[in-house]
C-alpha cells in the first residue's frame, strides 16, 4: 500500500512586495512528501529553501498555487499542532530550566502536570538528555541546546517535523554526531521530516529524498531518491553509492545556476 501524502504542493509561487519592487522567492514548485519520508531541501543561499519550509508551516503565505499539510490548509495544520518546528538557533529561554523549556508548548496547550512530566521525560530521553532536566541552557553545549529544541518540537507528538538548518552553526565533529543521532531518532519515532541544509554530505546521509533547488526564484531542479539502509552509519559516506548521489546533487546545483531570471 502506498504511503499517505503528508505535504502536497502544486504550482506554488511566492512573491514578496518590497519598496524596491517585487522579490520572486518561489516559482511553480511541485512537491509531494509522503508519510515517513526524510526530505532535505538543498540549494544556494537565498534560493527559497527556508521560505518553502515557512510556507509549509504557515509562517509565510503563497502568492499562487496550492499546498496541503496532512490533508489540511497550512493555517489549519498550524492551529492543530500538526507539525513541530526546529529553528536555526535553539531559541531557548535562558531563565527556564531544560525541562521547563520543553514544557512550554505543553503548558500553552493546557496539558496536565502529569502528562507534561511524562512527555518531557520521554522526549529528553529520545534526544539523550536524561539527567539534564534541571540544568539551564547556558550550562549546555550548542549541540545539546539544539537537542533540547528538538525535544521541545517533539513534545506535542506531531506527525511532521520541520527543521531549518538546525546544525548549521555547529562544528563538523558535533554536526556529524548530531546527524547520526537525528537519523536514529527518525528511525525510532517514524516521523516525517523536512530538513533544510547547505551541506551536500548532510543531505545525502540523512535523507530518503533530496530536493535540489535553483537560485531565486526557487525552483525544484531535481528530486533524488536515496536507498541507503536505515541503520547506516557515517562510514557510508566513503562508499561509491554515497559518492554517486552526492555527485548528482552537486551537478544539479551547478546546472541550477544556469537559470537567468
PDB file of C-alpha atoms in Angstrom:
ATOM      1  CA  UNK A   1       0.000   0.000   0.000  1.00  0.00           C
ATOM      2  CA  UNK A   2       1.361   3.410  -0.972  1.00  0.00           C
ATOM      3  CA  UNK A   3       2.303   5.794   1.830  1.00  0.00           C
ATOM      4  CA  UNK A   4      -0.047   8.699   2.512  1.00  0.00           C
ATOM      5  CA  UNK A   5       0.946  12.169   1.343  1.00  0.00           C
ATOM      6  CA  UNK A   6       1.875  14.484   4.203  1.00  0.00           C
ATOM      7  CA  UNK A   7       2.718  17.519   2.038  1.00  0.00           C
ATOM      8  CA  UNK A   8       1.339  18.295  -1.422  1.00  0.00           C
ATOM      9  CA  UNK A   9       2.458  21.449  -3.238  1.00  0.00           C
ATOM     10  CA  UNK A  10       1.238  22.256  -6.734  1.00  0.00           C
ATOM     11  CA  UNK A  11       2.388  25.215  -8.870  1.00  0.00           C
ATOM     12  CA  UNK A  12       3.386  27.042  -5.693  1.00  0.00           C
ATOM     13  CA  UNK A  13       4.813  30.546  -6.127  1.00  0.00           C
ATOM     14  CA  UNK A  14       5.615  33.311  -3.666  1.00  0.00           C
ATOM     15  CA  UNK A  15       6.415  36.948  -4.438  1.00  0.00           C
ATOM     16  CA  UNK A  16       7.358  39.469  -1.756  1.00  0.00           C
ATOM     17  CA  UNK A  17       6.317  43.047  -2.439  1.00  0.00           C
ATOM     18  CA  UNK A  18       9.022  45.451  -1.265  1.00  0.00           C
ATOM     19  CA  UNK A  19       9.730  49.169  -1.571  1.00  0.00           C
ATOM     20  CA  UNK A  20      12.311  48.324  -4.248  1.00  0.00           C
ATOM     21  CA  UNK A  21       9.888  46.197  -6.232  1.00  0.00           C
ATOM     22  CA  UNK A  22       8.777  42.582  -6.178  1.00  0.00           C
ATOM     23  CA  UNK A  23      11.101  39.799  -4.999  1.00  0.00           C
ATOM     24  CA  UNK A  24      10.315  36.459  -6.610  1.00  0.00           C
ATOM     25  CA  UNK A  25      11.120  33.901  -3.906  1.00  0.00           C
ATOM     26  CA  UNK A  26       9.490  30.698  -5.228  1.00  0.00           C
ATOM     27  CA  UNK A  27       8.321  29.781  -8.716  1.00  0.00           C
ATOM     28  CA  UNK A  28       5.945  26.945  -9.650  1.00  0.00           C
ATOM     29  CA  UNK A  29       7.082  24.461  -7.007  1.00  0.00           C
ATOM     30  CA  UNK A  30       5.600  20.975  -7.290  1.00  0.00           C
ATOM     31  CA  UNK A  31       6.399  18.581  -4.455  1.00  0.00           C
ATOM     32  CA  UNK A  32       4.998  15.516  -2.702  1.00  0.00           C
ATOM     33  CA  UNK A  33       6.295  14.378   0.696  1.00  0.00           C
ATOM     34  CA  UNK A  34       4.994  11.017   1.852  1.00  0.00           C
ATOM     35  CA  UNK A  35       4.446   9.674   5.336  1.00  0.00           C
ATOM     36  CA  UNK A  36       7.726   8.581   6.920  1.00  0.00           C
ATOM     37  CA  UNK A  37       9.979  10.344   4.404  1.00  0.00           C
ATOM     38  CA  UNK A  38      13.078  12.291   5.410  1.00  0.00           C
ATOM     39  CA  UNK A  39      13.272  15.063   2.805  1.00  0.00           C
ATOM     40  CA  UNK A  40      16.092  17.599   2.599  1.00  0.00           C
ATOM     41  CA  UNK A  41      15.931  20.918   0.738  1.00  0.00           C
ATOM     42  CA  UNK A  42      19.338  21.986  -0.587  1.00  0.00           C
ATOM     43  CA  UNK A  43      20.383  24.931  -2.736  1.00  0.00           C
ATOM     44  CA  UNK A  44      22.438  28.129  -2.716  1.00  0.00           C
ATOM     45  CA  UNK A  45      21.810  30.888  -0.180  1.00  0.00           C
ATOM     46  CA  UNK A  46      18.672  32.847  -0.978  1.00  0.00           C
ATOM     47  CA  UNK A  47      17.142  30.119  -3.174  1.00  0.00           C
ATOM     48  CA  UNK A  48      13.956  29.845  -1.115  1.00  0.00           C
ATOM     49  CA  UNK A  49      14.665  26.712   0.964  1.00  0.00           C
ATOM     50  CA  UNK A  50      13.656  28.308   4.247  1.00  0.00           C
ATOM     51  CA  UNK A  51      10.849  30.231   2.547  1.00  0.00           C
ATOM     52  CA  UNK A  52       9.356  26.960   1.295  1.00  0.00           C
ATOM     53  CA  UNK A  53       9.660  25.488   4.792  1.00  0.00           C
ATOM     54  CA  UNK A  54       7.921  28.564   6.213  1.00  0.00           C
ATOM     55  CA  UNK A  55       5.085  28.236   3.687  1.00  0.00           C
ATOM     56  CA  UNK A  56       4.563  24.650   4.862  1.00  0.00           C
ATOM     57  CA  UNK A  57       4.467  25.954   8.448  1.00  0.00           C
ATOM     58  CA  UNK A  58       2.069  28.829   7.577  1.00  0.00           C
ATOM     59  CA  UNK A  59       4.708  31.384   8.577  1.00  0.00           C
ATOM     60  CA  UNK A  60       4.524  32.702   5.002  1.00  0.00           C
ATOM     61  CA  UNK A  61       1.588  32.501   2.579  1.00  0.00           C
ATOM     62  CA  UNK A  62       1.966  31.535  -1.074  1.00  0.00           C
ATOM     63  CA  UNK A  63       1.023  34.059  -3.747  1.00  0.00           C
ATOM     64  CA  UNK A  64      -0.140  31.376  -6.174  1.00  0.00           C
ATOM     65  CA  UNK A  65      -0.757  27.657  -6.265  1.00  0.00           C
ATOM     66  CA  UNK A  66      -1.906  25.126  -3.705  1.00  0.00           C
ATOM     67  CA  UNK A  67      -0.374  23.424  -0.682  1.00  0.00           C
ATOM     68  CA  UNK A  68      -1.782  20.972   1.859  1.00  0.00           C
ATOM     69  CA  UNK A  69      -0.243  19.639   5.090  1.00  0.00           C
ATOM     70  CA  UNK A  70      -1.709  16.375   6.391  1.00  0.00           C
ATOM     71  CA  UNK A  71      -4.674  16.975   4.120  1.00  0.00           C
ATOM     72  CA  UNK A  72      -5.304  20.444   5.576  1.00  0.00           C
ATOM     73  CA  UNK A  73      -4.508  24.000   4.614  1.00  0.00           C
ATOM     74  CA  UNK A  74      -1.297  25.154   6.335  1.00  0.00           C
ATOM     75  CA  UNK A  75      -3.134  27.507   8.701  1.00  0.00           C
ATOM     76  CA  UNK A  76      -5.382  24.668   9.895  1.00  0.00           C
ATOM     77  CA  UNK A  77      -2.369  22.368  10.315  1.00  0.00           C
ATOM     78  CA  UNK A  78      -0.688  25.075  12.409  1.00  0.00           C
ATOM     79  CA  UNK A  79      -3.726  25.526  14.653  1.00  0.00           C
ATOM     80  CA  UNK A  80      -3.963  21.756  15.153  1.00  0.00           C
ATOM     81  CA  UNK A  81      -0.233  21.495  16.021  1.00  0.00           C
ATOM     82  CA  UNK A  82       0.263  19.064  13.130  1.00  0.00           C
ATOM     83  CA  UNK A  83       3.987  19.843  12.955  1.00  0.00           C
ATOM     84  CA  UNK A  84       6.940  20.709  15.153  1.00  0.00           C
ATOM     85  CA  UNK A  85       9.435  23.384  14.043  1.00  0.00           C
ATOM     86  CA  UNK A  86      13.148  23.464  14.858  1.00  0.00           C
ATOM     87  CA  UNK A  87      14.822  26.790  14.054  1.00  0.00           C
ATOM     88  CA  UNK A  88      18.437  27.528  13.086  1.00  0.00           C
ATOM     89  CA  UNK A  89      19.136  28.704  16.646  1.00  0.00           C
ATOM     90  CA  UNK A  90      17.837  26.737  19.654  1.00  0.00           C
ATOM     91  CA  UNK A  91      15.669  29.698  20.808  1.00  0.00           C
ATOM     92  CA  UNK A  92      15.564  28.524  24.428  1.00  0.00           C
ATOM     93  CA  UNK A  93      14.519  30.773  27.311  1.00  0.00           C
ATOM     94  CA  UNK A  94      17.635  31.262  29.462  1.00  0.00           C
ATOM     95  CA  UNK A  95      15.631  31.667  32.693  1.00  0.00           C
ATOM     96  CA  UNK A  96      13.824  28.350  32.207  1.00  0.00           C
ATOM     97  CA  UNK A  97      15.386  25.003  33.020  1.00  0.00           C
ATOM     98  CA  UNK A  98      15.692  22.408  30.263  1.00  0.00           C
ATOM     99  CA  UNK A  99      12.546  20.598  31.380  1.00  0.00           C
ATOM    100  CA  UNK A 100      10.597  23.846  31.553  1.00  0.00           C
ATOM    101  CA  UNK A 101      11.754  24.840  28.053  1.00  0.00           C
ATOM    102  CA  UNK A 102      10.464  21.519  26.725  1.00  0.00           C
ATOM    103  CA  UNK A 103       7.260  22.019  28.728  1.00  0.00           C
ATOM    104  CA  UNK A 104       6.428  25.403  27.183  1.00  0.00           C
ATOM    105  CA  UNK A 105       4.236  24.246  24.247  1.00  0.00           C
ATOM    106  CA  UNK A 106       2.575  21.719  26.550  1.00  0.00           C
ATOM    107  CA  UNK A 107       1.716  24.468  29.029  1.00  0.00           C
ATOM    108  CA  UNK A 108       0.287  26.610  26.242  1.00  0.00           C
ATOM    109  CA  UNK A 109      -1.847  23.700  25.044  1.00  0.00           C
ATOM    110  CA  UNK A 110      -3.157  23.004  28.556  1.00  0.00           C
ATOM    111  CA  UNK A 111      -1.712  19.548  29.218  1.00  0.00           C
ATOM    112  CA  UNK A 112      -1.964  18.342  32.808  1.00  0.00           C
ATOM    113  CA  UNK A 113       1.121  18.366  35.033  1.00  0.00           C
ATOM    114  CA  UNK A 114       1.297  14.569  34.930  1.00  0.00           C
ATOM    115  CA  UNK A 115       1.076  14.461  31.127  1.00  0.00           C
ATOM    116  CA  UNK A 116       3.696  17.216  30.825  1.00  0.00           C
ATOM    117  CA  UNK A 117       6.077  15.319  33.093  1.00  0.00           C
ATOM    118  CA  UNK A 118       5.668  12.111  31.085  1.00  0.00           C
ATOM    119  CA  UNK A 119       6.223  13.821  27.733  1.00  0.00           C
ATOM    120  CA  UNK A 120       9.217  15.799  28.981  1.00  0.00           C
ATOM    121  CA  UNK A 121      10.888  12.665  30.332  1.00  0.00           C
ATOM    122  CA  UNK A 122      10.146  10.647  27.197  1.00  0.00           C
ATOM    123  CA  UNK A 123      11.429  13.249  24.744  1.00  0.00           C
ATOM    124  CA  UNK A 124      14.542  14.212  26.678  1.00  0.00           C
ATOM    125  CA  UNK A 125      15.351  10.520  26.758  1.00  0.00           C
ATOM    126  CA  UNK A 126      14.810  10.356  22.983  1.00  0.00           C
ATOM    127  CA  UNK A 127      17.492  13.033  22.439  1.00  0.00           C
ATOM    128  CA  UNK A 128      19.864  11.510  25.036  1.00  0.00           C
ATOM    129  CA  UNK A 129      19.489  14.317  27.576  1.00  0.00           C
ATOM    130  CA  UNK A 130      18.123  12.352  30.508  1.00  0.00           C
ATOM    131  CA  UNK A 131      19.652  13.772  33.683  1.00  0.00           C
ATOM    132  CA  UNK A 132      19.868  17.342  32.378  1.00  0.00           C
ATOM    133  CA  UNK A 133      16.289  18.323  33.280  1.00  0.00           C
ATOM    134  CA  UNK A 134      17.306  20.842  35.983  1.00  0.00           C
ATOM    135  CA  UNK A 135      20.110  22.476  34.001  1.00  0.00           C
ATOM    136  CA  UNK A 136      19.764  25.863  32.326  1.00  0.00           C
ATOM    137  CA  UNK A 137      20.524  26.418  28.621  1.00  0.00           C
ATOM    138  CA  UNK A 138      23.759  28.294  29.346  1.00  0.00           C
ATOM    139  CA  UNK A 139      25.064  25.198  31.126  1.00  0.00           C
ATOM    140  CA  UNK A 140      24.781  23.099  27.944  1.00  0.00           C
ATOM    141  CA  UNK A 141      26.861  23.000  24.768  1.00  0.00           C
ATOM    142  CA  UNK A 142      25.450  24.303  21.479  1.00  0.00           C
ATOM    143  CA  UNK A 143      24.746  20.786  20.262  1.00  0.00           C
ATOM    144  CA  UNK A 144      22.951  19.876  23.483  1.00  0.00           C
ATOM    145  CA  UNK A 145      20.861  23.052  23.291  1.00  0.00           C
ATOM    146  CA  UNK A 146      19.772  22.134  19.772  1.00  0.00           C
ATOM    147  CA  UNK A 147      18.753  18.676  21.003  1.00  0.00           C
ATOM    148  CA  UNK A 148      16.589  20.405  23.634  1.00  0.00           C
ATOM    149  CA  UNK A 149      14.854  22.340  20.851  1.00  0.00           C
ATOM    150  CA  UNK A 150      14.213  19.049  19.016  1.00  0.00           C
ATOM    151  CA  UNK A 151      12.740  17.543  22.195  1.00  0.00           C
ATOM    152  CA  UNK A 152      10.503  20.606  22.558  1.00  0.00           C
ATOM    153  CA  UNK A 153       9.291  20.261  18.958  1.00  0.00           C
ATOM    154  CA  UNK A 154       8.541  16.563  19.516  1.00  0.00           C
ATOM    155  CA  UNK A 155       6.772  17.127  22.839  1.00  0.00           C
ATOM    156  CA  UNK A 156       3.382  17.745  21.190  1.00  0.00           C
ATOM    157  CA  UNK A 157       3.837  14.487  19.211  1.00  0.00           C
ATOM    158  CA  UNK A 158       3.455  15.990  15.732  1.00  0.00           C
ATOM    159  CA  UNK A 159       3.358  13.791  12.649  1.00  0.00           C
ATOM    160  CA  UNK A 160       5.666  16.195  10.844  1.00  0.00           C
ATOM    161  CA  UNK A 161       8.974  17.714  11.971  1.00  0.00           C
ATOM    162  CA  UNK A 162      10.240  20.820  10.118  1.00  0.00           C
ATOM    163  CA  UNK A 163      13.934  21.610  10.641  1.00  0.00           C
ATOM    164  CA  UNK A 164      15.589  24.786   9.343  1.00  0.00           C
ATOM    165  CA  UNK A 165      19.372  24.198   9.244  1.00  0.00           C
ATOM    166  CA  UNK A 166      19.442  23.137  12.895  1.00  0.00           C
ATOM    167  CA  UNK A 167      23.133  22.145  12.833  1.00  0.00           C
ATOM    168  CA  UNK A 168      24.474  24.844  10.509  1.00  0.00           C
ATOM    169  CA  UNK A 169      26.282  26.812  13.227  1.00  0.00           C
ATOM    170  CA  UNK A 170      27.983  23.789  14.814  1.00  0.00           C
ATOM    171  CA  UNK A 171      31.467  22.468  14.139  1.00  0.00           C
ATOM    172  CA  UNK A 172      31.902  19.443  11.895  1.00  0.00           C
ATOM    173  CA  UNK A 173      32.583  16.935  14.674  1.00  0.00           C
ATOM    174  CA  UNK A 174      29.454  17.898  16.620  1.00  0.00           C
ATOM    175  CA  UNK A 175      27.442  18.082  13.415  1.00  0.00           C
ATOM    176  CA  UNK A 176      28.443  14.535  12.450  1.00  0.00           C
ATOM    177  CA  UNK A 177      27.406  13.242  15.866  1.00  0.00           C
ATOM    178  CA  UNK A 178      24.043  15.009  15.723  1.00  0.00           C
ATOM    179  CA  UNK A 179      23.423  13.757  12.176  1.00  0.00           C
ATOM    180  CA  UNK A 180      23.840  10.196  13.410  1.00  0.00           C
ATOM    181  CA  UNK A 181      21.614  10.838  16.425  1.00  0.00           C
ATOM    182  CA  UNK A 182      18.931  12.513  14.289  1.00  0.00           C
ATOM    183  CA  UNK A 183      18.901   9.564  11.907  1.00  0.00           C
ATOM    184  CA  UNK A 184      18.449   7.177  14.848  1.00  0.00           C
ATOM    185  CA  UNK A 185      15.711   9.426  16.289  1.00  0.00           C
ATOM    186  CA  UNK A 186      13.882   9.437  12.937  1.00  0.00           C
ATOM    187  CA  UNK A 187      14.051   5.645  12.842  1.00  0.00           C
ATOM    188  CA  UNK A 188      12.627   5.358  16.350  1.00  0.00           C
ATOM    189  CA  UNK A 189       9.820   7.904  16.050  1.00  0.00           C
ATOM    190  CA  UNK A 190       8.747   7.194  12.428  1.00  0.00           C
ATOM    191  CA  UNK A 191       8.106  10.923  11.945  1.00  0.00           C
ATOM    192  CA  UNK A 192       8.070  12.630   8.577  1.00  0.00           C
ATOM    193  CA  UNK A 193      10.965  15.109   8.485  1.00  0.00           C
ATOM    194  CA  UNK A 194      11.562  18.086   6.183  1.00  0.00           C
ATOM    195  CA  UNK A 195      15.092  19.412   6.655  1.00  0.00           C
ATOM    196  CA  UNK A 196      16.856  22.493   5.227  1.00  0.00           C
ATOM    197  CA  UNK A 197      20.629  22.336   4.738  1.00  0.00           C
ATOM    198  CA  UNK A 198      23.540  23.821   2.759  1.00  0.00           C
ATOM    199  CA  UNK A 199      25.607  20.666   3.217  1.00  0.00           C
ATOM    200  CA  UNK A 200      25.670  18.038   0.466  1.00  0.00           C
ATOM    201  CA  UNK A 201      27.081  15.269   2.745  1.00  0.00           C
ATOM    202  CA  UNK A 202      24.452  16.064   5.393  1.00  0.00           C
ATOM    203  CA  UNK A 203      21.596  15.966   2.872  1.00  0.00           C
ATOM    204  CA  UNK A 204      22.760  12.698   1.325  1.00  0.00           C
ATOM    205  CA  UNK A 205      23.441  10.992   4.651  1.00  0.00           C
ATOM    206  CA  UNK A 206      20.116  11.875   6.286  1.00  0.00           C
ATOM    207  CA  UNK A 207      17.580  11.763   3.503  1.00  0.00           C
ATOM    208  CA  UNK A 208      15.242   9.409   1.716  1.00  0.00           C
ATOM    209  CA  UNK A 209      14.734  12.200  -0.839  1.00  0.00           C
ATOM    210  CA  UNK A 210      16.847  15.263  -1.664  1.00  0.00           C
ATOM    211  CA  UNK A 211      15.131  18.282  -3.214  1.00  0.00           C
ATOM    212  CA  UNK A 212      17.665  20.331  -5.205  1.00  0.00           C
ATOM    213  CA  UNK A 213      16.653  23.967  -5.684  1.00  0.00           C
ATOM    214  CA  UNK A 214      17.777  26.690  -8.089  1.00  0.00           C
ATOM    215  CA  UNK A 215      18.838  30.240  -7.185  1.00  0.00           C
ATOM    216  CA  UNK A 216      15.993  32.690  -6.685  1.00  0.00           C
ATOM    217  CA  UNK A 217      13.279  32.387  -7.727  1.00  0.00           C
ATOM    218  CA  UNK A 218      13.406  28.977  -6.091  1.00  0.00           C
ATOM    219  CA  UNK A 219      12.531  26.135  -8.437  1.00  0.00           C
ATOM    220  CA  UNK A 220      12.909  22.419  -7.897  1.00  0.00           C
ATOM    221  CA  UNK A 221      15.610  21.204 -10.269  1.00  0.00           C
ATOM    222  CA  UNK A 222      15.743  17.593  -9.162  1.00  0.00           C
ATOM    223  CA  UNK A 223      14.298  15.218  -6.567  1.00  0.00           C
ATOM    224  CA  UNK A 224      16.767  12.450  -5.797  1.00  0.00           C
ATOM    225  CA  UNK A 225      15.699   9.285  -4.007  1.00  0.00           C
ATOM    226  CA  UNK A 226      18.317   7.549  -1.899  1.00  0.00           C
ATOM    227  CA  UNK A 227      18.064   3.885  -0.997  1.00  0.00           C
ATOM    228  CA  UNK A 228      20.543   3.537   1.852  1.00  0.00           C
ATOM    229  CA  UNK A 229      19.798   1.168   4.770  1.00  0.00           C
ATOM    230  CA  UNK A 230      18.043   2.847   7.696  1.00  0.00           C
ATOM    231  CA  UNK A 231      20.690   1.660  10.139  1.00  0.00           C
ATOM    232  CA  UNK A 232      23.527   3.312   8.200  1.00  0.00           C
ATOM    233  CA  UNK A 233      26.484   4.924   9.953  1.00  0.00           C
ATOM    234  CA  UNK A 234      28.750   7.807   8.938  1.00  0.00           C
ATOM    235  CA  UNK A 235      31.101   5.320   7.267  1.00  0.00           C
ATOM    236  CA  UNK A 236      28.633   5.087   4.376  1.00  0.00           C
ATOM    237  CA  UNK A 237      29.932   8.454   3.180  1.00  0.00           C
ATOM    238  CA  UNK A 238      33.024   6.703   1.794  1.00  0.00           C
ATOM    239  CA  UNK A 239      31.070   4.260  -0.388  1.00  0.00           C
ATOM    240  CA  UNK A 240      30.645   4.556  -4.180  1.00  0.00           C
ATOM    241  CA  UNK A 241      26.848   4.641  -3.803  1.00  0.00           C
ATOM    242  CA  UNK A 242      27.010   7.634  -1.469  1.00  0.00           C
ATOM    243  CA  UNK A 243      29.504   9.481  -3.680  1.00  0.00           C
ATOM    244  CA  UNK A 244      27.324   8.860  -6.738  1.00  0.00           C
ATOM    245  CA  UNK A 245      24.304  10.507  -5.086  1.00  0.00           C
ATOM    246  CA  UNK A 246      26.458  13.396  -3.811  1.00  0.00           C
ATOM    247  CA  UNK A 247      27.768  13.925  -7.346  1.00  0.00           C
ATOM    248  CA  UNK A 248      24.216  14.098  -8.722  1.00  0.00           C
ATOM    249  CA  UNK A 249      23.296  16.710  -6.087  1.00  0.00           C
ATOM    250  CA  UNK A 250      26.397  18.734  -6.949  1.00  0.00           C
ATOM    251  CA  UNK A 251      25.623  18.562 -10.666  1.00  0.00           C
ATOM    252  CA  UNK A 252      22.057  19.696 -10.016  1.00  0.00           C
ATOM    253  CA  UNK A 253      23.273  22.693  -8.038  1.00  0.00           C
ATOM    254  CA  UNK A 254      25.715  23.567 -10.801  1.00  0.00           C
ATOM    255  CA  UNK A 255      23.048  23.311 -13.501  1.00  0.00           C
ATOM    256  CA  UNK A 256      20.685  25.409 -11.407  1.00  0.00           C
ATOM    257  CA  UNK A 257      22.995  28.366 -11.723  1.00  0.00           C
ATOM    258  CA  UNK A 258      22.320  28.399 -15.467  1.00  0.00           C
ATOM    259  CA  UNK A 259      18.881  29.912 -14.794  1.00  0.00           C
ATOM    260  CA  UNK A 260      18.932  33.545 -15.798  1.00  0.00           C
ATOM    261  CA  UNK A 261      15.893  35.044 -14.013  1.00  0.00           C
TER     262      UNK A 261
END
